[in-house]
Short mmCIF file of C-alpha atoms in Angstrom, two decimals:
data_model
loop_
_atom_site.label_atom_id
_atom_site.label_comp_id
_atom_site.label_asym_id
_atom_site.label_seq_id
_atom_site.Cartn_x
_atom_site.Cartn_y
_atom_site.Cartn_z
CA MET A 1 -8.55 -43.33 33.61
CA THR A 2 -9.52 -39.75 32.65
CA ASN A 3 -6.97 -37.05 33.45
CA PRO A 4 -8.19 -33.89 35.31
CA HIS A 5 -7.44 -31.69 32.28
CA GLN A 6 -9.55 -33.93 30.10
CA GLU A 7 -12.47 -33.62 32.45
CA LEU A 8 -12.17 -29.86 32.34
CA TRP A 9 -12.03 -29.91 28.58
CA ALA A 10 -15.24 -31.95 28.59
CA GLN A 11 -16.83 -29.02 30.52
CA CYS A 12 -15.46 -26.67 27.90
CA CYS A 13 -17.07 -28.69 25.22
CA GLN A 14 -20.44 -28.52 26.96
CA PHE A 15 -20.15 -24.72 27.10
CA ILE A 16 -19.17 -24.51 23.39
CA LYS A 17 -21.98 -26.88 22.53
CA ASP A 18 -24.49 -24.62 24.19
CA ASN A 19 -23.27 -21.57 22.15
CA ILE A 20 -22.98 -22.81 18.61
CA SER A 21 -25.11 -24.86 16.30
CA PRO A 22 -25.11 -28.71 16.49
CA LEU A 23 -23.70 -28.94 12.95
CA GLN A 24 -20.76 -26.66 13.79
CA TYR A 25 -20.08 -28.53 17.08
CA ASP A 26 -20.15 -31.94 15.36
CA THR A 27 -17.85 -30.72 12.58
CA TRP A 28 -15.25 -28.73 14.41
CA PHE A 29 -15.23 -29.66 18.13
CA ARG A 30 -16.63 -33.20 18.71
CA ASP A 31 -13.20 -34.96 17.90
CA ILE A 32 -10.93 -32.43 19.65
CA THR A 33 -9.29 -33.81 22.77
CA SER A 34 -7.14 -32.27 25.51
CA GLU A 35 -3.56 -33.35 25.00
CA SER A 36 -2.09 -31.74 28.17
CA PHE A 37 -2.36 -28.86 30.60
CA ASP A 38 0.51 -27.25 32.56
CA ASP A 39 -0.88 -25.30 35.42
CA ALA A 40 2.46 -23.61 36.12
CA THR A 41 2.81 -22.19 32.57
CA ARG A 42 -0.96 -22.01 32.01
CA LYS A 43 -0.47 -23.84 28.72
CA LEU A 44 -3.33 -25.96 27.26
CA VAL A 45 -2.71 -28.18 24.27
CA LEU A 46 -5.57 -29.42 22.24
CA LYS A 47 -5.22 -32.27 19.77
CA VAL A 48 -6.98 -31.58 16.38
CA GLN A 49 -6.90 -33.37 13.04
CA SER A 50 -4.90 -31.04 10.82
CA SER A 51 -3.66 -27.49 10.24
CA PHE A 52 -6.89 -26.84 8.36
CA PHE A 53 -8.68 -27.22 11.66
CA VAL A 54 -6.41 -24.67 13.22
CA ASP A 55 -7.21 -22.20 10.59
CA GLN A 56 -10.89 -22.72 10.80
CA LEU A 57 -11.00 -22.62 14.59
CA GLU A 58 -8.90 -19.53 14.71
CA GLU A 59 -10.94 -17.71 12.08
CA ARG A 60 -14.42 -18.66 13.20
CA PHE A 61 -14.53 -19.95 16.73
CA LEU A 62 -11.75 -18.34 18.67
CA PRO A 63 -13.97 -16.08 20.77
CA VAL A 64 -16.29 -18.90 21.98
CA LEU A 65 -13.23 -21.21 22.48
CA ARG A 66 -11.37 -18.64 24.66
CA ALA A 67 -14.64 -17.95 26.62
CA ALA A 68 -15.01 -21.62 27.40
CA VAL A 69 -11.42 -22.05 28.42
CA LYS A 70 -11.47 -18.94 30.60
CA LYS A 71 -14.72 -20.07 32.36
CA VAL A 72 -13.40 -23.59 33.13
CA PHE A 73 -9.56 -23.35 33.40
CA GLY A 74 -9.44 -19.78 34.67
CA GLU A 75 -7.52 -16.64 33.65
CA GLY A 76 -4.29 -16.47 31.57
CA VAL A 77 -4.57 -19.78 29.74
CA GLN A 78 -2.57 -19.89 26.45
CA ILE A 79 -4.37 -22.13 23.87
CA PHE A 80 -2.05 -24.36 21.65
CA TYR A 81 -3.08 -26.96 19.03
CA CYS A 82 -1.13 -30.08 18.05
CA TYR A 83 -1.57 -32.30 15.13
CA ARG A 84 0.41 -34.84 13.09
CA THR A 85 2.68 -33.88 10.15
CA VAL A 86 3.90 -36.13 7.43
CA GLY A 87 6.24 -38.73 9.00
CA ASN A 88 4.20 -38.47 12.23
CA ASP A 89 6.38 -35.70 13.68
CA PRO A 90 4.13 -33.78 16.02
CA THR A 91 3.60 -30.14 15.31
CA THR A 92 2.26 -27.73 17.93
CA THR A 93 1.05 -24.24 16.89
CA ASN A 94 0.06 -21.39 19.23
CA VAL A 95 -3.13 -19.67 18.12
CA GLN A 96 -3.16 -17.04 20.74
CA LYS A 97 -2.69 -13.76 18.84
CA SER A 98 -0.50 -12.12 21.44
CA VAL A 99 2.08 -14.91 21.42
CA ALA A 100 3.65 -15.74 18.00
CA PRO A 101 4.77 -19.21 17.14
CA SER A 102 8.51 -19.91 17.12
CA PRO A 103 10.17 -19.98 13.75
CA THR A 104 10.55 -23.76 13.93
CA ILE A 105 6.83 -24.23 14.57
CA MET A 106 5.94 -21.89 11.71
CA ALA A 107 8.16 -23.76 9.33
CA GLN A 108 6.54 -27.13 10.36
CA SER A 109 3.07 -25.58 9.82
CA LYS A 110 4.00 -24.41 6.28
CA ALA A 111 5.22 -27.90 5.43
CA GLN A 112 1.51 -28.91 5.45
CA ALA A 113 0.93 -27.41 1.96
CA ALA A 114 -0.55 -29.93 -0.51
CA ASN A 115 2.34 -31.63 -2.36
CA PRO A 116 1.91 -33.93 -5.32
CA PHE A 117 5.26 -35.58 -4.52
CA ARG A 118 4.22 -36.58 -0.96
CA ASN A 119 1.69 -39.24 0.08
CA ASP A 120 -0.48 -37.25 2.40
CA SER A 121 -3.01 -39.07 4.58
CA ARG A 122 -6.49 -37.64 4.80
CA GLU A 123 -5.74 -36.20 8.24
CA ASP A 124 -2.66 -34.38 7.03
CA PHE A 125 -4.12 -33.05 3.81
CA ASP A 126 -4.24 -29.27 3.48
CA PRO A 127 -6.84 -27.97 1.02
CA GLN A 128 -5.05 -24.58 0.59
CA LEU A 129 -8.28 -22.62 1.24
CA ASN A 130 -8.46 -19.15 2.57
CA PRO A 131 -10.80 -19.39 5.72
CA ARG A 132 -12.11 -15.83 5.05
CA TYR A 133 -13.63 -16.80 1.74
CA THR A 134 -16.88 -18.29 3.09
CA PHE A 135 -20.44 -17.99 1.77
CA GLU A 136 -21.29 -16.04 4.90
CA ASN A 137 -18.87 -13.32 3.72
CA TYR A 138 -20.00 -13.46 0.12
CA CYS A 139 -22.46 -10.65 -0.73
CA GLN A 140 -25.22 -11.46 -3.18
CA SER A 141 -27.08 -9.48 -5.85
CA ASP A 142 -28.60 -10.03 -9.35
CA SER A 143 -25.02 -9.93 -10.79
CA ASN A 144 -23.94 -13.08 -8.92
CA LYS A 145 -27.09 -14.73 -7.67
CA ILE A 146 -27.22 -17.59 -10.11
CA ALA A 147 -23.47 -18.40 -9.65
CA ARG A 148 -23.81 -18.40 -5.84
CA SER A 149 -26.99 -20.57 -5.91
CA ILE A 150 -25.18 -23.25 -8.00
CA GLY A 151 -22.14 -23.04 -5.74
CA GLU A 152 -24.20 -23.61 -2.65
CA ALA A 153 -26.05 -26.45 -4.24
CA ILE A 154 -22.72 -28.20 -5.00
CA ALA A 155 -21.34 -27.50 -1.56
CA ASN A 156 -24.33 -28.64 0.33
CA ASN A 157 -24.73 -31.86 -1.65
CA PRO A 158 -21.47 -32.97 -3.15
CA SER A 159 -23.10 -36.15 -4.47
CA LEU A 160 -25.15 -33.91 -6.83
CA LYS A 161 -23.22 -34.03 -10.16
CA THR A 162 -25.61 -31.99 -12.28
CA PHE A 163 -23.08 -29.13 -12.24
CA ASN A 164 -19.93 -31.16 -12.83
CA PRO A 165 -17.71 -29.56 -13.91
CA LEU A 166 -18.60 -26.06 -12.73
CA PHE A 167 -16.99 -23.32 -14.91
CA VAL A 168 -17.13 -19.89 -13.43
CA PHE A 169 -16.12 -16.98 -15.65
CA GLY A 170 -16.01 -13.25 -15.51
CA PRO A 171 -13.61 -10.24 -15.40
CA ALA A 172 -11.00 -9.68 -12.74
CA GLY A 173 -12.21 -8.63 -9.33
CA VAL A 174 -15.79 -9.79 -9.49
CA GLY A 175 -15.47 -12.55 -6.79
CA LYS A 176 -14.59 -15.77 -8.66
CA THR A 177 -11.78 -16.77 -6.27
CA HIS A 178 -14.05 -16.15 -3.30
CA LEU A 179 -16.98 -18.12 -4.64
CA ILE A 180 -15.04 -21.25 -5.67
CA GLN A 181 -13.09 -21.32 -2.40
CA ALA A 182 -16.42 -20.87 -0.46
CA ILE A 183 -17.58 -24.12 -2.14
CA GLY A 184 -14.49 -25.91 -0.95
CA ILE A 185 -14.85 -24.59 2.67
CA ARG A 186 -18.45 -25.59 2.86
CA VAL A 187 -17.59 -29.10 1.49
CA LYS A 188 -15.05 -29.40 4.22
CA GLU A 189 -17.48 -28.31 6.90
CA ARG A 190 -19.84 -30.94 5.76
CA ASN A 191 -17.21 -33.56 5.53
CA PRO A 192 -13.85 -32.81 7.24
CA HIS A 193 -12.38 -35.97 5.70
CA ALA A 194 -13.03 -35.00 2.08
CA ARG A 195 -9.92 -34.35 0.03
CA VAL A 196 -10.58 -30.72 -1.21
CA LEU A 197 -7.81 -28.86 -3.07
CA TYR A 198 -7.64 -25.32 -4.29
CA VAL A 199 -4.75 -24.66 -6.72
CA THR A 200 -3.97 -21.92 -9.24
CA ALA A 201 -3.38 -22.98 -12.81
CA ARG A 202 0.03 -21.44 -12.59
CA LEU A 203 0.90 -23.62 -9.53
CA PHE A 204 -0.47 -26.67 -11.21
CA GLN A 205 1.69 -25.89 -14.27
CA SER A 206 4.80 -25.44 -12.21
CA GLN A 207 4.17 -28.71 -10.32
CA TYR A 208 3.68 -30.54 -13.66
CA THR A 209 7.02 -29.14 -14.91
CA ALA A 210 8.77 -30.48 -11.79
CA ALA A 211 6.97 -33.80 -12.08
CA ALA A 212 7.88 -34.32 -15.67
CA ALA A 213 11.57 -34.23 -14.62
CA LYS A 214 11.01 -36.12 -11.28
CA ASN A 215 8.09 -38.53 -10.86
CA ILE A 216 5.12 -38.01 -13.19
CA ASN A 217 3.30 -41.06 -11.64
CA SER A 218 3.27 -39.50 -8.18
CA PHE A 219 1.86 -36.38 -9.70
CA PHE A 220 -1.05 -38.16 -11.43
CA HIS A 221 -1.68 -40.31 -8.29
CA PHE A 222 -1.96 -37.22 -6.12
CA TYR A 223 -4.40 -35.34 -8.34
CA GLN A 224 -6.50 -38.43 -9.12
CA SER A 225 -7.00 -38.82 -5.37
CA ILE A 226 -8.80 -35.50 -4.93
CA ASP A 227 -12.54 -35.50 -4.14
CA THR A 228 -13.17 -31.79 -5.12
CA LEU A 229 -10.53 -30.18 -7.26
CA ILE A 230 -10.76 -26.33 -7.51
CA VAL A 231 -8.52 -24.71 -10.16
CA ASP A 232 -8.37 -20.98 -10.39
CA ASP A 233 -7.45 -18.95 -13.53
CA ILE A 234 -7.55 -21.91 -15.84
CA GLN A 235 -6.86 -19.51 -18.73
CA ASP A 236 -3.26 -19.47 -17.67
CA LEU A 237 -2.75 -22.84 -19.20
CA GLN A 238 -3.08 -21.25 -22.65
CA ASN A 239 -0.51 -22.52 -25.19
CA MET A 240 0.84 -25.14 -22.74
CA PRO A 241 0.06 -28.43 -24.61
CA GLY A 242 1.93 -30.71 -22.27
CA THR A 243 0.22 -29.31 -19.14
CA GLN A 244 -3.13 -29.31 -20.90
CA ASN A 245 -2.74 -32.91 -21.88
CA THR A 246 -2.01 -33.88 -18.31
CA PHE A 247 -4.93 -31.90 -17.04
CA PHE A 248 -7.12 -33.56 -19.57
CA HIS A 249 -6.40 -37.01 -18.26
CA ILE A 250 -6.70 -35.97 -14.64
CA PHE A 251 -10.08 -34.33 -15.51
CA ASN A 252 -11.40 -37.49 -17.19
CA HIS A 253 -10.29 -39.66 -14.33
CA LEU A 254 -12.01 -37.44 -11.73
CA ARG A 255 -15.18 -37.02 -13.64
CA GLN A 256 -15.37 -40.72 -14.39
CA HIS A 257 -15.18 -41.41 -10.65
CA ASP A 258 -17.84 -38.84 -9.77
CA LYS A 259 -15.38 -36.36 -8.24
CA GLN A 260 -16.23 -32.65 -8.42
CA ILE A 261 -14.23 -30.32 -10.63
CA ILE A 262 -14.55 -26.54 -10.30
CA MET A 263 -12.68 -24.06 -12.52
CA SER A 264 -12.48 -20.29 -12.86
CA SER A 265 -11.46 -18.19 -15.80
CA ASP A 266 -11.54 -14.53 -16.96
CA ARG A 267 -13.42 -15.59 -20.10
CA SER A 268 -15.94 -18.25 -21.21
CA PRO A 269 -14.79 -21.48 -22.83
CA ALA A 270 -16.23 -20.14 -26.27
CA GLU A 271 -13.82 -17.24 -26.01
CA MET A 272 -10.63 -19.10 -24.99
CA GLU A 273 -7.79 -19.55 -27.37
CA GLY A 274 -4.61 -21.59 -27.30
CA PHE A 275 -6.48 -24.69 -25.88
CA GLU A 276 -6.95 -28.15 -27.33
CA GLU A 277 -10.51 -28.61 -28.53
CA ARG A 278 -10.99 -31.75 -26.65
CA LEU A 279 -10.17 -29.91 -23.34
CA LEU A 280 -12.43 -27.04 -24.21
CA SER A 281 -15.28 -29.60 -24.79
CA ARG A 282 -14.70 -30.78 -21.17
CA PHE A 283 -14.87 -27.24 -19.90
CA LYS A 284 -18.35 -26.96 -21.51
CA TRP A 285 -19.50 -30.39 -20.29
CA GLY A 286 -21.24 -29.35 -17.04
CA MET A 287 -22.32 -25.83 -15.96
CA GLN A 288 -20.89 -22.50 -17.30
CA VAL A 289 -21.97 -19.51 -15.12
CA GLU A 290 -20.95 -15.94 -15.49
CA LEU A 291 -20.07 -13.51 -12.67
CA GLU A 292 -20.88 -10.06 -14.03
CA ARG A 293 -19.41 -6.72 -12.88
CA PRO A 294 -20.88 -5.71 -9.55
CA ASP A 295 -24.11 -3.84 -9.71
CA LEU A 296 -24.93 -0.90 -7.29
CA GLU A 297 -26.70 -3.24 -4.83
CA LEU A 298 -23.66 -5.55 -4.64
CA ARG A 299 -21.18 -2.63 -4.24
CA ARG A 300 -23.21 -1.23 -1.38
CA ASP A 301 -23.31 -4.55 0.39
CA VAL A 302 -19.62 -5.23 -0.18
CA LEU A 303 -18.61 -1.73 1.12
CA LYS A 304 -20.80 -2.25 4.25
CA LEU A 305 -19.27 -5.64 4.92
CA LYS A 306 -15.69 -4.34 4.40
CA ALA A 307 -16.22 -1.42 6.71
CA GLU A 308 -17.76 -3.57 9.41
CA GLN A 309 -14.78 -6.08 9.13
CA ASP A 310 -12.27 -3.28 9.43
CA GLY A 311 -14.11 -1.54 12.28
CA ILE A 312 -14.62 1.76 10.55
CA SER A 313 -17.63 4.07 10.17
CA LEU A 314 -18.22 5.54 6.76
CA PRO A 315 -20.34 8.64 6.52
CA GLY A 316 -23.34 8.17 4.12
CA ASP A 317 -22.06 10.62 1.49
CA VAL A 318 -18.68 8.97 1.37
CA ALA A 319 -20.22 5.48 1.07
CA GLU A 320 -22.45 6.69 -1.81
CA TYR A 321 -19.58 8.45 -3.57
CA LEU A 322 -17.48 5.25 -3.38
CA VAL A 323 -20.15 2.86 -4.75
CA GLU A 324 -21.11 5.23 -7.58
CA ASN A 325 -17.55 5.73 -8.78
CA VAL A 326 -15.76 2.40 -8.16
CA THR A 327 -17.86 0.32 -10.48
CA ASN A 328 -15.66 -2.26 -12.19
CA SER A 329 -14.29 -4.55 -9.31
CA VAL A 330 -15.12 -5.61 -5.85
CA ARG A 331 -11.45 -5.96 -5.21
CA GLU A 332 -10.88 -2.40 -6.24
CA LEU A 333 -13.64 -1.18 -3.88
CA GLU A 334 -12.08 -3.12 -0.96
CA GLY A 335 -8.74 -1.56 -1.81
CA ILE A 336 -10.12 1.97 -1.82
CA VAL A 337 -11.44 1.30 1.73
CA VAL A 338 -7.99 0.21 2.95
CA SER A 339 -6.35 3.31 1.41
CA LEU A 340 -8.99 5.65 2.82
CA MET A 341 -8.46 4.17 6.31
CA ALA A 342 -4.67 4.44 5.98
CA HIS A 343 -4.86 8.03 4.85
CA ALA A 344 -7.19 8.97 7.66
CA THR A 345 -4.82 7.38 10.22
CA VAL A 346 -1.60 8.94 8.88
CA LEU A 347 -3.04 12.31 8.37
CA ASN A 348 -4.99 12.16 11.71
CA ARG A 349 -8.15 13.24 9.97
CA ASP A 350 -11.80 11.97 9.99
CA ILE A 351 -13.00 10.19 6.95
CA SER A 352 -14.80 12.74 4.85
CA LEU A 353 -16.02 13.32 1.28
CA ASP A 354 -13.07 15.48 0.72
CA LEU A 355 -10.58 12.82 1.82
CA ALA A 356 -12.38 10.20 -0.23
CA ARG A 357 -12.01 12.33 -3.38
CA ARG A 358 -8.29 12.82 -2.57
CA VAL A 359 -7.71 9.12 -2.18
CA MET A 360 -9.61 8.20 -5.37
CA ALA A 361 -8.05 10.83 -7.52
CA ASN A 362 -5.12 8.57 -8.49
CA ALA A 363 -6.86 5.21 -7.96
CA VAL A 364 -9.83 5.07 -10.31
CA LYS A 365 -11.37 6.93 -13.19
CA ILE A 366 -14.20 9.00 -11.65
CA ASN A 367 -17.61 8.96 -13.37
CA ARG A 368 -18.44 12.57 -13.59
CA LYS A 369 -22.04 11.80 -14.22
CA GLN A 370 -23.56 8.49 -13.10
CA VAL A 371 -25.62 7.03 -15.99
CA ASN A 372 -28.49 4.79 -15.06
CA PHE A 373 -31.00 2.70 -16.99
CA GLU A 374 -33.91 5.21 -16.45
CA MET A 375 -31.82 8.05 -17.94
CA ILE A 376 -31.11 5.93 -20.91
CA ALA A 377 -34.68 4.88 -21.50
CA ASP A 378 -35.96 8.49 -21.14
CA ALA A 379 -33.29 9.76 -23.65
CA VAL A 380 -34.07 7.16 -26.19
CA ALA A 381 -37.81 7.59 -25.98
CA SER A 382 -37.41 11.44 -26.30
CA HIS A 383 -35.20 11.09 -29.35
CA TYR A 384 -37.65 8.84 -31.13
CA ASN A 385 -40.69 10.77 -29.93
CA LEU A 386 -42.13 7.74 -28.13
CA SER A 387 -43.72 7.33 -24.66
CA PRO A 388 -41.14 5.65 -22.41
CA ASP A 389 -43.81 3.13 -21.32
CA LEU A 390 -43.86 1.72 -24.82
CA LEU A 391 -40.33 0.41 -24.46
CA PHE A 392 -41.45 -1.97 -21.75
CA THR A 393 -44.40 -3.42 -23.67
CA LYS A 394 -44.49 -6.50 -25.96
CA SER A 395 -45.02 -4.20 -29.06
CA ARG A 396 -43.35 -5.59 -32.19
CA LYS A 397 -43.73 -2.36 -34.19
CA ARG A 398 -40.43 -1.54 -35.93
CA GLU A 399 -39.94 1.86 -34.38
CA VAL A 400 -40.61 0.54 -30.89
CA SER A 401 -38.47 -2.55 -31.31
CA ASP A 402 -35.56 -0.59 -32.70
CA ALA A 403 -35.77 1.87 -29.81
CA ARG A 404 -35.88 -0.95 -27.29
CA GLN A 405 -32.71 -2.49 -28.81
CA VAL A 406 -30.96 0.90 -28.64
CA VAL A 407 -31.86 1.10 -24.91
CA MET A 408 -30.33 -2.31 -24.27
CA TYR A 409 -27.23 -1.54 -26.24
CA LEU A 410 -26.70 1.80 -24.46
CA ALA A 411 -27.46 0.35 -21.00
CA LYS A 412 -24.55 -2.07 -21.61
CA LYS A 413 -22.26 0.53 -23.09
CA LEU A 414 -22.86 3.58 -21.02
CA ALA A 415 -24.07 2.27 -17.64
CA ASN A 416 -21.94 -0.92 -17.82
CA MET A 417 -24.91 -2.91 -16.56
CA PRO A 418 -24.86 -6.76 -16.42
CA LEU A 419 -26.88 -8.30 -19.23
CA THR A 420 -29.19 -10.16 -16.73
CA THR A 421 -29.93 -6.91 -15.03
CA ILE A 422 -30.83 -5.23 -18.39
CA GLY A 423 -33.09 -8.14 -19.10
CA HIS A 424 -34.92 -7.73 -15.71
CA LYS A 425 -35.33 -4.05 -16.23
CA ILE A 426 -36.96 -4.44 -19.65
CA ASP A 427 -38.70 -7.79 -19.01
CA ARG A 428 -36.62 -9.72 -21.55
CA THR A 429 -34.38 -12.73 -21.47
CA HIS A 430 -30.55 -12.76 -21.24
CA ALA A 431 -30.49 -14.16 -24.79
CA THR A 432 -32.67 -11.30 -26.09
CA VAL A 433 -30.35 -8.72 -24.64
CA ILE A 434 -27.35 -10.32 -26.18
CA TYR A 435 -29.17 -10.45 -29.56
CA ALA A 436 -30.20 -6.79 -29.33
CA CYS A 437 -26.66 -5.59 -28.47
CA ASN A 438 -25.09 -7.64 -31.27
CA SER A 439 -27.74 -6.45 -33.74
CA ILE A 440 -27.09 -2.81 -32.97
CA GLU A 441 -23.35 -3.40 -33.25
CA ASP A 442 -23.75 -4.99 -36.76
CA ARG A 443 -25.99 -2.23 -37.99
CA LEU A 444 -23.89 0.59 -36.90
CA SER A 445 -21.21 -0.04 -39.56
CA THR A 446 -23.75 0.16 -42.37
CA GLU A 447 -26.66 2.43 -41.18
CA ARG A 448 -25.52 6.05 -40.95
CA LYS A 449 -28.80 7.20 -39.52
CA LEU A 450 -28.65 4.77 -36.66
CA ALA A 451 -25.07 5.78 -35.87
CA ALA A 452 -26.12 9.49 -35.86
CA ASP A 453 -29.12 8.69 -33.68
CA ILE A 454 -27.04 6.86 -31.09
CA GLU A 455 -24.37 9.68 -31.14
CA ALA A 456 -27.06 12.22 -30.47
CA ILE A 457 -28.63 10.18 -27.71
CA GLU A 458 -25.25 9.58 -26.07
CA ALA A 459 -24.56 13.42 -26.18
CA SER A 460 -27.93 14.16 -24.50
CA ILE A 461 -27.26 11.66 -21.79
CA LYS A 462 -23.76 12.83 -21.01
CA GLY A 463 -24.97 16.42 -21.04
#
């Protein structure tokens, strides 16, 4: 016999179903049931599958969930979740922001972390994913378009093994962690029962060290049971032969059983040292994709998204000042916004260009003059007495070809432009840009005239 609170929850489900997509409802709400409702305390307990569901519902669907409960149950209802922990001890966690969980409840929730020495069921398994790192929050531009497209292809169709393993590399702060976790979150959205795990290489190494002295078989069994394994900062396993050997065997098992492996690094496999060659060959096995430093378009989008999330309004001149001068890292740009907001609050001042300059004075190196591709092309053409239009033609004349290579070299050096963007600008392939930059580098040590030409061009650009 259905309890009254279960009938009321069914009405809530209908309200939610009318306000979100069918896929979202089937993934996150279809299997939720009402465990209990105490009218005296106004406490509603909903039974969910795991702590991962708590994170996702709280991050994404709390407004619609609260609206449904308010409409059906009335005012003042506190929403709780319950799920089963290891050992079948029930855990209840309060997700209403105004009421914090008790210390005991918090400790039980933290016990859900993935542990290679514990035999987690699929319902209990915690993927260790940050719910904020979604594709919806991941801004796109030419500097990350290819990587994002491949990531979404893997996430939307896990049975597609063309990109297995996926090796994402690039400098710090360009969005590697966000991208690889977004893949894991999308996989879980499509299949909540999938065993997805995000782990840093340092955590993997410390777990291995503990396992070597404790129970190495449990460690292997745990990692070999993963459906999608995401390892961040794999370069941190450098010069750790024991851990590398263990990861090598786990890697082989997962790939042999068509499980997806995703890794990130601050350098490409070809540039990694201190690794066994057989492991590096595995890194190169599937798809290697580079995340380049954020271009102007991406920096603008990231700044706009960050400002919207933090609920602040940035004047146009402040926004342009930030994106033109914080060029190396998305993380650095987000940090500047936080600092700017804190300064404005503490000093009780409006956000202005003057305040932005003050905040950034000790945070980043300011580009006194923003160098762009057009400035470089014009300066090179002027130095060699060529029409700028010639640089964009297919002409193979030596003077035109050399000038074109100088443009590509200086665009990389002075404007810090991604190689793919340089190629788009000059209608050449990524490989051609790499060849041009390497060619100029090699010639500079032996050709004095070329070195003098480039020095003169740089001086004219920097003014």
